[in-house]
XYZ file of C-alpha atoms in Angstrom:
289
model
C -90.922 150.143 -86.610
C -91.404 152.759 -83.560
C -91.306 151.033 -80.312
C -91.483 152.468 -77.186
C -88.785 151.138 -74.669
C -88.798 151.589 -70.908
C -85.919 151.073 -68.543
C -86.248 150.697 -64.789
C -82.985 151.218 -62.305
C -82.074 149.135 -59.580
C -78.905 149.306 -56.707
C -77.143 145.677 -56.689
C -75.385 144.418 -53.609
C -74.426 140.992 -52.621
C -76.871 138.914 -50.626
C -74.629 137.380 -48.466
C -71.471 138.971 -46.674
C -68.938 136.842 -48.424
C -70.822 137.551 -51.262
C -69.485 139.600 -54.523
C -70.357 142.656 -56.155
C -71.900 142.205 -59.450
C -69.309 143.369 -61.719
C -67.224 140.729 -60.259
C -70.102 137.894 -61.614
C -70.333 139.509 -64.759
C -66.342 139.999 -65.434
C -66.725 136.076 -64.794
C -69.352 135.682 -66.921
C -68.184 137.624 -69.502
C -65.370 135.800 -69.603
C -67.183 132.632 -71.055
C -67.982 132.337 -74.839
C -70.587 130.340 -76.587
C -73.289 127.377 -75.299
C -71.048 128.370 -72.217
C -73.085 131.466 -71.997
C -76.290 129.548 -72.055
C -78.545 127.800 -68.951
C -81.697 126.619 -67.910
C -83.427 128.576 -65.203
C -87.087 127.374 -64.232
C -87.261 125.349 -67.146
C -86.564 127.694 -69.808
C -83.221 128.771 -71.418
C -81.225 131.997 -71.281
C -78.637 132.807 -73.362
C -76.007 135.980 -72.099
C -74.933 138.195 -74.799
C -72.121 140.585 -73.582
C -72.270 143.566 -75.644
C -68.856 145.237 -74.014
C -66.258 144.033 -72.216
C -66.414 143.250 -69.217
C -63.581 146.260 -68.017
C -66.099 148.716 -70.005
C -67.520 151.174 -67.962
C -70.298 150.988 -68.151
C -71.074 147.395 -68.818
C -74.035 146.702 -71.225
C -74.980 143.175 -72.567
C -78.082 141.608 -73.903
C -80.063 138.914 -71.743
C -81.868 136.454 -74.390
C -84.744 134.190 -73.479
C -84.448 131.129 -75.992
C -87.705 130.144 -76.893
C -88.862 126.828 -79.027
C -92.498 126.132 -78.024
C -95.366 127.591 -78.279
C -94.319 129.825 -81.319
C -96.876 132.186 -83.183
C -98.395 131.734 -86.754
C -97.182 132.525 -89.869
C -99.558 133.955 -92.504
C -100.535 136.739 -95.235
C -103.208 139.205 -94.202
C -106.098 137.378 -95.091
C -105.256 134.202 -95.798
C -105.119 131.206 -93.397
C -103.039 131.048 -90.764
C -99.633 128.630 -90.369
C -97.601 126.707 -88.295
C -93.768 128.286 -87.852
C -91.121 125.984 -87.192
C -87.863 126.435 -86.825
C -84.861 124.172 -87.731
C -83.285 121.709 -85.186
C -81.003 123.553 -82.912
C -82.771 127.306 -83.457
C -85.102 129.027 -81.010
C -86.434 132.401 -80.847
C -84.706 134.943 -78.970
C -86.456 137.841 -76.961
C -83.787 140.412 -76.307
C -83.685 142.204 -72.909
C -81.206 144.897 -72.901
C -79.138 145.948 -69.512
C -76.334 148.445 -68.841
C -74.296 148.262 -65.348
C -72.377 151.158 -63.771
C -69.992 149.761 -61.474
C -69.161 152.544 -59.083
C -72.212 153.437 -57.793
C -73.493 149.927 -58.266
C -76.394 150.887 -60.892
C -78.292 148.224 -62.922
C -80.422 149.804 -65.702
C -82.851 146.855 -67.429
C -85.242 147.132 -69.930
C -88.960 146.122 -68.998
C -90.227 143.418 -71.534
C -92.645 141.104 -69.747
C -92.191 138.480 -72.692
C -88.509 138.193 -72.525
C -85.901 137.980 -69.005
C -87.331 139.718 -65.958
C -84.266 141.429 -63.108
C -84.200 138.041 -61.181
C -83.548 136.099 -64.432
C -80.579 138.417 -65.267
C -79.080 138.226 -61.689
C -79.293 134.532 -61.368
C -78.372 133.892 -64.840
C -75.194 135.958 -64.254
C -74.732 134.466 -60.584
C -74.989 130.343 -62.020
C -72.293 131.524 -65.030
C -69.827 132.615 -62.378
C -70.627 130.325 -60.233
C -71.781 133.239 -57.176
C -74.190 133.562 -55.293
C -77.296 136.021 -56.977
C -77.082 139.886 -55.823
C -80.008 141.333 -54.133
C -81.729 144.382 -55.997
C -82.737 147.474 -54.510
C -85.345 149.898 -56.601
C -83.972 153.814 -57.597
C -86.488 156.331 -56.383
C -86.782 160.056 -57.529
C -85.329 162.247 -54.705
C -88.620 163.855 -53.986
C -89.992 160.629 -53.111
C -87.614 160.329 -50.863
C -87.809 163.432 -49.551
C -92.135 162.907 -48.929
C -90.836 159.032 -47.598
C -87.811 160.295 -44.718
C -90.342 162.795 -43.551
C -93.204 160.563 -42.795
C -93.474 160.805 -39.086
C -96.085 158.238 -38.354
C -97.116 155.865 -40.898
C -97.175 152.348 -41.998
C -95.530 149.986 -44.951
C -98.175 147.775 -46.407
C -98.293 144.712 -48.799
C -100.623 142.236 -49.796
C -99.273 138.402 -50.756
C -101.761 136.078 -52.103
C -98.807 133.320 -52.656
C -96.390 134.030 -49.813
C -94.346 130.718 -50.346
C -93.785 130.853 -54.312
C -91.612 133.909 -53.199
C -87.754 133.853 -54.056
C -85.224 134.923 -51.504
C -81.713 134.705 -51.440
C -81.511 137.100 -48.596
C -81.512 134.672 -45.460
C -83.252 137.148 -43.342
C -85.918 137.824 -46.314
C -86.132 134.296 -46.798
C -87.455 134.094 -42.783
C -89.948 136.775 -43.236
C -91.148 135.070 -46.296
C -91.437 131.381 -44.588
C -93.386 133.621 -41.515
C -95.959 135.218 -43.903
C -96.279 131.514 -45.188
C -97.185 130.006 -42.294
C -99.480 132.927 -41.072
C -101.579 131.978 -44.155
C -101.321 128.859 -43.867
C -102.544 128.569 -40.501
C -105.901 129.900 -40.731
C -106.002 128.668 -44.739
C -106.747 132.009 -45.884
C -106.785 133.436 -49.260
C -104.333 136.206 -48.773
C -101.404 137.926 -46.282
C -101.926 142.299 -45.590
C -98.937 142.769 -43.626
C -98.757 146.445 -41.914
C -95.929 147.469 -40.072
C -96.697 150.446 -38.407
C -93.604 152.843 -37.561
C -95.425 155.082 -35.178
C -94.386 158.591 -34.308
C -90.938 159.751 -35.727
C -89.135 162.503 -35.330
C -86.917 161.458 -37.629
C -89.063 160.029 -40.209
C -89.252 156.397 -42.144
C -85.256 155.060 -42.292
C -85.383 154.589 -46.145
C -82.142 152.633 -46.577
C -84.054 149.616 -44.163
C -87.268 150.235 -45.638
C -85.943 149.967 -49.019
C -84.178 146.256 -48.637
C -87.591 144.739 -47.796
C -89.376 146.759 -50.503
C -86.519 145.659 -53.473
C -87.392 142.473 -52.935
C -90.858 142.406 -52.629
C -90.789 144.974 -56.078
C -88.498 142.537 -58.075
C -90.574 138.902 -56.975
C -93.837 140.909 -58.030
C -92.222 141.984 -61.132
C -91.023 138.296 -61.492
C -94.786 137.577 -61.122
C -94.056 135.272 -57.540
C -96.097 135.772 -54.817
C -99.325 137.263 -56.295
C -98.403 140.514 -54.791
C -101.056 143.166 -54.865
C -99.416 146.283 -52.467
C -96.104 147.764 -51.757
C -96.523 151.460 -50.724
C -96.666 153.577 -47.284
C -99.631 154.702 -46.110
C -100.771 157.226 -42.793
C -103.592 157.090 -40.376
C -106.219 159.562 -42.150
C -104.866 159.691 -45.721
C -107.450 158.369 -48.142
C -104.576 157.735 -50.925
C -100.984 156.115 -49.782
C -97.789 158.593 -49.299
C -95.839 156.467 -51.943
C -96.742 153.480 -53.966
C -92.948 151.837 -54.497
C -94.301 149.849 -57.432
C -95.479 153.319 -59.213
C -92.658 155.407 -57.889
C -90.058 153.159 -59.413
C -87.406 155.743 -61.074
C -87.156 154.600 -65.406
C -87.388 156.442 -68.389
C -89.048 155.600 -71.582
C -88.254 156.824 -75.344
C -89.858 155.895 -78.574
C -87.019 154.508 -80.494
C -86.988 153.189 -84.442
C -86.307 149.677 -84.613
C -85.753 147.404 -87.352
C -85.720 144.035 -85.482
C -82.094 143.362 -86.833
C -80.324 142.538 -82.983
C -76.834 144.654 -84.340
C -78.741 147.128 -86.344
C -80.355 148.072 -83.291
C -78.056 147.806 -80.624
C -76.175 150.963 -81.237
C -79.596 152.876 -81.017
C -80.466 150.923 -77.745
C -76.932 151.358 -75.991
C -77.361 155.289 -76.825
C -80.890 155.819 -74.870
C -79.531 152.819 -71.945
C -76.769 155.122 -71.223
C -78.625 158.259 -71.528
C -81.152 156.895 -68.897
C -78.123 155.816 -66.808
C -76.652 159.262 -66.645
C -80.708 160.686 -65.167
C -80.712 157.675 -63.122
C -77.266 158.607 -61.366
C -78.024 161.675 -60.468
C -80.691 160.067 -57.601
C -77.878 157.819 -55.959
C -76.954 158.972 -53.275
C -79.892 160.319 -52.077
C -81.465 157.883 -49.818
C -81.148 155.393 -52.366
C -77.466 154.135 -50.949
């Protein structure tokens, strides 16, 4: 069966200051072996599947959402339609792939709305070894970049229909989200546009700022928190904005041939997650930490 497979990259840092690089959760994580790998986030289990060790490099695992209710039908084509069960104790598992590079920091995660979104792997990871959850910051293509450090007067805009549904382990983030909160709240509206205008530059946006408020707001709407509508940067003038973060997002995408057999595919899964990886490297380091 051809499938096509898309990975997005994010930057992983620690949320706190006594906090711990990632690597560090997932060496303890790693570490653990059977229902030890398993735990209930937001009432739903997820099971971590470590697919190299955790001194690999890079490290590449499998996050799997467990799933029990609400299962599909089983039928022939034209016949009627029947209820699947499952036996007691067995679920059905939605594999998310990931693949880590621990020197520059590099997450690379496969998009599948219906299994484990980013803040599912990082907390997962962070409640197995008992840390606190890293804060992700999206990859962007150097040219975006490029058109974002030279925008001299401008403005970053989002739209939050749900401000207080928002997730933040940053303490700082966490503020601005309780702010937005009450801003709605005050005058019961519907919706938050927040604009932060920059002014005149002369040397341009400061990406490395811009992009810790942007990560997060990326990652909750990819979480689907928030009701987010915008993240970009717009100017005075311009009709369409200078860069739409959600859009701009640095991934890749291949069509690969998959069988639906979790080891029969892996090896074809690990092969495209670390040729992405390799692409994705080459934009670190430029404006993107």
């Amino acid at each position: 069966m051809d499938k096509k497979v898309t990975v997005k990259f994010w930057q992983l840092f620690p949320a706190l200051e006594d906090g711990v690089q990632f690597d560090v959760s997932l060496q303890a994580a790693f570490a653990l072996s059977g229902e030890h790998l398993v735990k209930e986030l937001d009432e739903v289990r997820y099971q971590l599947d470590p697919r190299t060790s955790a001194n690999a490099a890079p490290i590449c695992g499998d996050v799997i959402r467990l799933q029990s209710d609400a299962l599909p039908s089983r039928l022939k084509a034209g016949e009627k339609a029947k209820k699947l069960t499952l036996a007691e104790g067995e679920y059905l598992g939605h594999h998310t792939a990931f693949i880590y590079d621990t020197e520059k920091h590099l997450l690379g995660f496969e998009v599948k709305p219906a299994a484990a979104g980013l803040s599912k792997l990082t907390t997962l990871v962070a409640e197995l070894a008992n840390h606190q959850p890293c804060i992700a910051l999206p990859i962007l293509t150097e040219s975006d970049i490029n058109k974002l450090a030279g925008t001299k007067n401008g403005a970053v805009i989002f739209k939050i229909a749900d401000p207080a549904s928002l997730n933040a382990v940053d303490p700082d983030l966490g503020e601005v989200r309780d702010n937005i909160a009450f801003l709605k709240d005050l005058v019961d509206g519907a919706y938050v546009t927040v604009s932060i205008g920059v002014g005149p530059r002369r040397e341009g946006l400061t990406v490395p700022k811009i992009r810790r408020l942007v990560g997060w707001l990326v990652g909750e709407k990819e979480a689907k928190r928030g009701k987010i509508r915008d993240v970009k940067v717009s100017q005075p003038h311009e009709a369409e904005p200078i860069l739409d973060f959600v859009k701009a997002h640095f991934r890749t995408s291949q069509v690969l041939e998959l069988s639906g057999d979790p080891d029969t595919d892996w090896p074809k899964r690990e092969q495209f997650l670390r040729s992405s990886l390799a692409k994705a490297k080459q934009h670190v380091g430029n404006g993107n930490g």
